[in-house]
């Protein structure tokens, strides 16, 4: 509903004056969202007053408007409703203003207030803690735009499948909450897609227990895939590692990335490892190394080589894992190298 034709319109003088009075950097707005300055109606003073009422100082107000200029086009009534909505999960207004400053776009998207409210209440009923819901509001706001029935449907599909795969009623709630907190974007999938992906795994001879194991390991990312890409990735791995169906299954359980990454990604990572002189046999032994990007692998090999550690002759365990895991492994190798060889029974030569 906002015009973007800047040639036929002039900047709104009143808007400019009000922004100047708040020390807002107008050149930033002109560069990013000039169309905001062309609108006939803007609520600069009113929005600033609401933010100040919540505890924002002048610098914070200016920063919020510079980062998300569209904020001034919302009516005070819309923003007060949004404020009340977010207060359902925020500890206090101090926390709320901090979130608005960091994620203004999430807060000032007010078109879906009814859906947002219904979803917040649903997540609370489900047992999600408020701090997790605030994280969703800021980092995955799209899931709140869905009608609550759609999200309920996805959750029910997950619950039903969890029980069908042999999961216990007692653990189901913990499993669902963990899955959601690790990857809220599973709610953007359809129930049908979830069902199809689970059936694909079962058709490929993964037992119910193994499917459950994969779901937990993949943090729900499996629901963002489709059977065609999974089939191609598995075929690529089977040909690369020259293994039987049973061996392939074990490799996938060890490293679900073989299922999750597309063939071009796996090809690129494999090529990067082979260029470093690492053999296919080594990769097959430690397939988790394919979870790392080529740049990370190169950086880690360089660091280990500087310590005299030859990755070609050893296993790849020391390359693996998160940044923290690698630093621990690196530290152990380093301290082993630096420790002097001391023979407790050798005579000590002490000069007079």
CSV table of N, CA and C in Angstrom, one decimal, residues 88-191:
chain,number,residue,atom,x,y,z
A,88,UNK,N,3.8,-11.2,26.7
A,88,UNK,CA,3.4,-12.6,27.1
A,88,UNK,C,4.5,-13.5,27.4
A,89,UNK,N,5.7,-13.2,26.7
A,89,UNK,CA,6.8,-14.1,26.8
A,89,UNK,C,8.1,-13.4,27.3
A,90,UNK,N,8.1,-12.1,27.4
A,90,UNK,CA,9.3,-11.3,27.9
A,90,UNK,C,9.2,-11.2,29.4
A,91,UNK,N,10.4,-11.3,30.0
A,91,UNK,CA,10.4,-11.1,31.5
A,91,UNK,C,10.0,-9.7,31.9
A,92,UNK,N,10.5,-8.7,31.2
A,92,UNK,CA,10.1,-7.3,31.5
A,92,UNK,C,10.4,-6.4,30.3
A,93,UNK,N,10.1,-5.1,30.5
A,93,UNK,CA,10.2,-4.3,29.3
A,93,UNK,C,11.7,-4.0,28.9
A,94,UNK,N,12.6,-4.2,29.9
A,94,UNK,CA,14.0,-4.0,29.6
A,94,UNK,C,14.4,-5.0,28.6
A,95,UNK,N,14.0,-6.3,28.8
A,95,UNK,CA,14.3,-7.4,27.9
A,95,UNK,C,13.7,-7.1,26.5
A,96,UNK,N,12.4,-6.6,26.6
A,96,UNK,CA,11.7,-6.4,25.3
A,96,UNK,C,12.3,-5.3,24.5
A,97,UNK,N,12.8,-4.3,25.1
A,97,UNK,CA,13.4,-3.2,24.3
A,97,UNK,C,14.7,-3.6,23.7
A,98,UNK,N,15.4,-4.5,24.4
A,98,UNK,CA,16.7,-5.1,23.9
A,98,UNK,C,16.4,-5.9,22.7
A,99,UNK,N,15.3,-6.7,22.7
A,99,UNK,CA,15.0,-7.6,21.6
A,99,UNK,C,14.6,-6.7,20.4
A,100,UNK,N,13.8,-5.6,20.7
A,100,UNK,CA,13.4,-4.7,19.6
A,100,UNK,C,14.6,-4.1,18.9
A,101,UNK,N,15.6,-3.7,19.7
A,101,UNK,CA,16.8,-3.1,19.2
A,101,UNK,C,17.5,-4.1,18.3
A,102,UNK,N,17.6,-5.3,18.7
A,102,UNK,CA,18.4,-6.3,17.9
A,102,UNK,C,17.6,-6.8,16.7
A,103,UNK,N,16.3,-7.0,16.9
A,103,UNK,CA,15.4,-7.6,15.8
A,103,UNK,C,14.2,-6.7,15.5
A,104,UNK,N,14.4,-5.4,15.0
A,104,UNK,CA,13.3,-4.5,14.8
A,104,UNK,C,12.3,-5.1,13.8
A,105,UNK,N,12.8,-5.8,12.8
A,105,UNK,CA,11.9,-6.2,11.7
A,105,UNK,C,10.9,-7.3,12.3
A,106,UNK,N,11.4,-8.2,13.1
A,106,UNK,CA,10.5,-9.2,13.7
A,106,UNK,C,9.4,-8.5,14.6
A,107,UNK,N,9.8,-7.5,15.3
A,107,UNK,CA,8.8,-6.8,16.2
A,107,UNK,C,7.8,-6.0,15.4
A,108,UNK,N,8.2,-5.3,14.4
A,108,UNK,CA,7.4,-4.3,13.7
A,108,UNK,C,6.6,-5.0,12.5
A,109,UNK,N,6.7,-6.3,12.4
A,109,UNK,CA,5.8,-7.0,11.5
A,109,UNK,C,4.5,-7.3,12.2
A,110,UNK,N,3.5,-6.5,12.0
A,110,UNK,CA,2.3,-6.5,12.8
A,110,UNK,C,1.1,-7.1,12.1
A,111,UNK,N,1.3,-7.6,10.8
A,111,UNK,CA,0.1,-8.0,10.0
A,111,UNK,C,-0.5,-9.3,10.5
A,112,UNK,N,0.2,-10.0,11.3
A,112,UNK,CA,-0.3,-11.4,11.7
A,112,UNK,C,-0.6,-11.5,13.2
A,113,UNK,N,-1.1,-10.4,13.8
A,113,UNK,CA,-1.2,-10.4,15.3
A,113,UNK,C,-2.0,-11.5,15.8
A,114,UNK,N,-3.2,-11.8,15.2
A,114,UNK,CA,-4.0,-12.8,15.7
A,114,UNK,C,-3.4,-14.2,15.7
A,115,UNK,N,-2.7,-14.5,14.5
A,115,UNK,CA,-1.9,-15.7,14.4
A,115,UNK,C,-0.8,-15.8,15.4
A,116,UNK,N,-0.1,-14.7,15.6
A,116,UNK,CA,1.0,-14.6,16.5
A,116,UNK,C,0.6,-15.0,17.9
A,117,UNK,N,-0.5,-14.3,18.3
A,117,UNK,CA,-1.0,-14.6,19.7
A,117,UNK,C,-1.4,-16.0,19.9
A,118,UNK,N,-2.2,-16.6,18.9
A,118,UNK,CA,-2.7,-17.9,19.0
A,118,UNK,C,-1.5,-18.9,19.1
A,119,UNK,N,-0.4,-18.6,18.3
A,119,UNK,CA,0.7,-19.5,18.3
A,119,UNK,C,1.5,-19.4,19.6
A,120,UNK,N,1.7,-18.2,20.1
A,120,UNK,CA,2.4,-18.0,21.4
A,120,UNK,C,1.7,-18.8,22.5
A,121,UNK,N,0.4,-18.8,22.6
A,121,UNK,CA,-0.4,-19.5,23.6
A,121,UNK,C,-0.3,-21.0,23.3
A,122,UNK,N,-0.3,-21.4,22.1
A,122,UNK,CA,-0.1,-22.8,21.8
A,122,UNK,C,1.2,-23.4,22.2
A,123,UNK,N,2.3,-22.6,21.9
A,123,UNK,CA,3.6,-23.0,22.3
A,123,UNK,C,3.8,-23.1,23.8
A,124,UNK,N,3.1,-22.2,24.5
A,124,UNK,CA,3.2,-22.2,26.0
A,124,UNK,C,2.5,-23.5,26.5
A,125,UNK,N,1.3,-23.8,25.9
A,125,UNK,CA,0.6,-25.0,26.3
A,125,UNK,C,1.4,-26.2,26.0
A,126,UNK,N,2.2,-26.2,25.0
A,126,UNK,CA,3.0,-27.3,24.6
A,126,UNK,C,4.1,-27.6,25.6
A,127,UNK,N,4.4,-26.5,26.3
A,127,UNK,CA,5.5,-26.7,27.3
A,127,UNK,C,6.8,-26.0,27.0
A,128,UNK,N,6.8,-25.2,25.8
A,128,UNK,CA,8.0,-24.5,25.5
A,128,UNK,C,8.2,-23.4,26.5
A,129,UNK,N,9.5,-23.2,26.9
A,129,UNK,CA,9.8,-22.1,27.9
A,129,UNK,C,9.7,-20.8,27.2
A,130,UNK,N,9.4,-19.7,27.9
A,130,UNK,CA,9.2,-18.4,27.3
A,130,UNK,C,10.5,-17.9,26.6
A,131,UNK,N,11.7,-18.2,27.2
A,131,UNK,CA,12.9,-17.8,26.5
A,131,UNK,C,13.1,-18.4,25.2
A,132,UNK,N,12.6,-19.7,25.0
A,132,UNK,CA,12.7,-20.3,23.7
A,132,UNK,C,11.7,-19.7,22.7
A,133,UNK,N,10.5,-19.3,23.2
A,133,UNK,CA,9.5,-18.7,22.4
A,133,UNK,C,10.0,-17.3,21.9
A,134,UNK,N,10.7,-16.6,22.8
A,134,UNK,CA,11.2,-15.2,22.4
A,134,UNK,C,12.3,-15.5,21.3
A,135,UNK,N,13.1,-16.5,21.5
A,135,UNK,CA,14.1,-16.8,20.4
A,135,UNK,C,13.4,-17.1,19.1
A,136,UNK,N,12.3,-17.8,19.1
A,136,UNK,CA,11.6,-18.1,17.9
A,136,UNK,C,11.0,-16.8,17.3
A,137,UNK,N,10.5,-15.9,18.1
A,137,UNK,CA,9.9,-14.7,17.7
A,137,UNK,C,10.9,-13.8,16.9
A,138,UNK,N,12.2,-13.9,17.4
A,138,UNK,CA,13.2,-13.1,16.7
A,138,UNK,C,13.9,-13.7,15.6
A,139,UNK,N,14.2,-15.1,15.7
A,139,UNK,CA,15.0,-15.7,14.7
A,139,UNK,C,14.2,-16.5,13.7
A,140,UNK,N,12.9,-16.9,14.1
A,140,UNK,CA,12.1,-17.6,13.1
A,140,UNK,C,10.7,-17.1,13.1
A,141,UNK,N,10.5,-15.7,12.9
A,141,UNK,CA,9.2,-15.1,13.0
A,141,UNK,C,8.1,-15.7,12.1
A,142,UNK,N,8.6,-16.3,11.0
A,142,UNK,CA,7.6,-16.8,10.0
A,142,UNK,C,6.7,-17.9,10.6
A,143,UNK,N,7.2,-18.6,11.6
A,143,UNK,CA,6.4,-19.7,12.1
A,143,UNK,C,5.1,-19.2,12.8
A,144,UNK,N,5.2,-17.9,13.2
A,144,UNK,CA,4.1,-17.3,13.9
A,144,UNK,C,3.0,-16.8,13.0
A,145,UNK,N,3.4,-16.7,11.7
A,145,UNK,CA,2.5,-16.1,10.7
A,145,UNK,C,1.5,-17.2,10.2
A,146,UNK,N,1.9,-18.5,10.4
A,146,UNK,CA,1.0,-19.6,10.1
A,146,UNK,C,-0.3,-19.6,11.0
A,147,UNK,N,-1.4,-20.0,10.4
A,147,UNK,CA,-2.5,-20.2,11.3
A,147,UNK,C,-2.2,-21.3,12.4
A,148,UNK,N,-2.6,-21.1,13.6
A,148,UNK,CA,-2.2,-22.1,14.7
A,148,UNK,C,-2.6,-23.5,14.3
A,149,UNK,N,-3.7,-23.7,13.5
A,149,UNK,CA,-4.1,-25.1,13.2
A,149,UNK,C,-3.0,-25.8,12.3
A,150,UNK,N,-2.3,-25.0,11.5
A,150,UNK,CA,-1.3,-25.6,10.6
A,150,UNK,C,-0.1,-26.1,11.5
A,151,UNK,N,0.3,-25.3,12.5
A,151,UNK,CA,1.4,-25.7,13.4
A,151,UNK,C,1.0,-26.9,14.3
A,152,UNK,N,-0.3,-26.9,14.7
A,152,UNK,CA,-0.8,-28.0,15.5
A,152,UNK,C,-0.8,-29.3,14.7
A,153,UNK,N,-1.2,-29.2,13.5
A,153,UNK,CA,-1.2,-30.3,12.6
A,153,UNK,C,0.2,-30.9,12.4
A,154,UNK,N,1.2,-30.1,12.2
A,154,UNK,CA,2.6,-30.6,12.1
A,154,UNK,C,3.0,-31.3,13.4
A,155,UNK,N,2.8,-30.7,14.5
A,155,UNK,CA,3.2,-31.2,15.8
A,155,UNK,C,2.5,-32.6,16.0
A,156,UNK,N,1.2,-32.7,15.7
A,156,UNK,CA,0.4,-33.9,15.8
A,156,UNK,C,1.0,-35.0,14.9
A,157,UNK,N,1.4,-34.6,13.7
A,157,UNK,CA,2.0,-35.6,12.8
A,157,UNK,C,3.3,-36.1,13.4
A,158,UNK,N,4.1,-35.2,14.0
A,158,UNK,CA,5.4,-35.7,14.6
A,158,UNK,C,5.1,-36.6,15.8
A,159,UNK,N,4.2,-36.2,16.6
A,159,UNK,CA,3.8,-37.0,17.8
A,159,UNK,C,3.4,-38.4,17.4
A,160,UNK,N,2.5,-38.5,16.4
A,160,UNK,CA,1.9,-39.8,15.9
A,160,UNK,C,3.0,-40.7,15.4
A,161,UNK,N,3.9,-40.0,14.6
A,161,UNK,CA,5.0,-40.8,14.0
A,161,UNK,C,6.0,-41.3,15.1
A,162,UNK,N,6.3,-40.4,16.1
A,162,UNK,CA,7.2,-40.8,17.2
A,162,UNK,C,6.7,-42.0,17.9
A,163,UNK,N,5.4,-42.1,18.2
A,163,UNK,CA,4.8,-43.2,18.8
A,163,UNK,C,4.8,-44.5,17.9
A,164,UNK,N,4.5,-44.3,16.6
A,164,UNK,CA,4.5,-45.4,15.7
A,164,UNK,C,5.8,-46.0,15.5
A,165,UNK,N,6.9,-45.2,15.7
A,165,UNK,CA,8.3,-45.7,15.5
A,165,UNK,C,8.8,-46.3,16.8
A,166,UNK,N,7.9,-46.4,17.8
A,166,UNK,CA,8.3,-47.1,19.0
A,166,UNK,C,8.8,-46.2,20.1
A,167,UNK,N,8.7,-44.9,19.9
A,167,UNK,CA,9.0,-43.9,21.0
A,167,UNK,C,8.0,-44.0,22.1
A,168,UNK,N,8.4,-43.8,23.3
A,168,UNK,CA,7.4,-43.9,24.4
A,168,UNK,C,6.7,-42.6,24.7
A,169,UNK,N,5.5,-42.8,25.2
A,169,UNK,CA,4.6,-41.7,25.5
A,169,UNK,C,5.3,-40.8,26.6
A,170,UNK,N,6.0,-41.4,27.5
A,170,UNK,CA,6.7,-40.6,28.6
A,170,UNK,C,7.8,-39.7,28.0
A,171,UNK,N,8.4,-40.1,26.9
A,171,UNK,CA,9.5,-39.3,26.4
A,171,UNK,C,9.1,-38.4,25.3
A,172,UNK,N,7.9,-38.6,24.8
A,172,UNK,CA,7.4,-37.9,23.6
A,172,UNK,C,7.5,-36.3,23.7
A,173,UNK,N,7.0,-35.8,24.9
A,173,UNK,CA,7.0,-34.4,25.1
A,173,UNK,C,8.4,-33.8,25.0
A,174,UNK,N,9.4,-34.5,25.7
A,174,UNK,CA,10.8,-34.0,25.8
A,174,UNK,C,11.3,-34.0,24.3
A,175,UNK,N,11.0,-35.1,23.6
A,175,UNK,CA,11.5,-35.2,22.2
A,175,UNK,C,11.0,-34.1,21.3
A,176,UNK,N,9.7,-33.9,21.4
A,176,UNK,CA,9.1,-32.8,20.6
A,176,UNK,C,9.7,-31.4,20.9
A,177,UNK,N,9.8,-31.1,22.2
A,177,UNK,CA,10.3,-29.8,22.6
A,177,UNK,C,11.8,-29.6,22.2
A,178,UNK,N,12.6,-30.7,22.3
A,178,UNK,CA,14.0,-30.6,21.9
A,178,UNK,C,14.1,-30.4,20.4
A,179,UNK,N,13.3,-31.2,19.6
A,179,UNK,CA,13.3,-31.0,18.2
A,179,UNK,C,12.9,-29.6,17.8
A,180,UNK,N,11.9,-29.1,18.4
A,180,UNK,CA,11.4,-27.7,18.1
A,180,UNK,C,12.5,-26.7,18.4
A,181,UNK,N,13.1,-26.8,19.6
A,181,UNK,CA,14.0,-25.8,20.0
A,181,UNK,C,15.3,-25.8,19.2
A,182,UNK,N,15.6,-27.0,18.7
A,182,UNK,CA,16.8,-27.1,17.8
A,182,UNK,C,16.5,-26.6,16.4
A,183,UNK,N,15.3,-26.8,15.9
A,183,UNK,CA,14.9,-26.4,14.6
A,183,UNK,C,13.5,-26.0,14.4
A,184,UNK,N,13.1,-24.8,14.8
A,184,UNK,CA,11.7,-24.4,14.7
A,184,UNK,C,11.1,-24.4,13.3
A,185,UNK,N,12.1,-24.4,12.3
A,185,UNK,CA,11.6,-24.3,10.9
A,185,UNK,C,10.9,-25.5,10.4
A,186,UNK,N,10.9,-26.6,11.2
A,186,UNK,CA,10.2,-27.8,10.8
A,186,UNK,C,8.7,-27.5,10.7
A,187,UNK,N,8.3,-26.4,11.4
A,187,UNK,CA,6.9,-26.0,11.3
A,187,UNK,C,6.5,-25.4,10.0
A,188,UNK,N,7.5,-25.1,9.2
A,188,UNK,CA,7.1,-24.5,7.9
A,188,UNK,C,6.9,-25.6,6.8
A,189,UNK,N,7.1,-26.8,7.2
A,189,UNK,CA,6.8,-28.0,6.3
A,189,UNK,C,5.4,-28.4,6.4
A,190,UNK,N,5.0,-29.2,5.5
A,190,UNK,CA,3.6,-29.7,5.5
A,190,UNK,C,3.7,-31.1,6.2
A,191,UNK,N,2.5,-31.5,6.7
A,191,UNK,CA,2.4,-32.8,7.3
A,191,UNK,C,2.7,-33.9,6.3
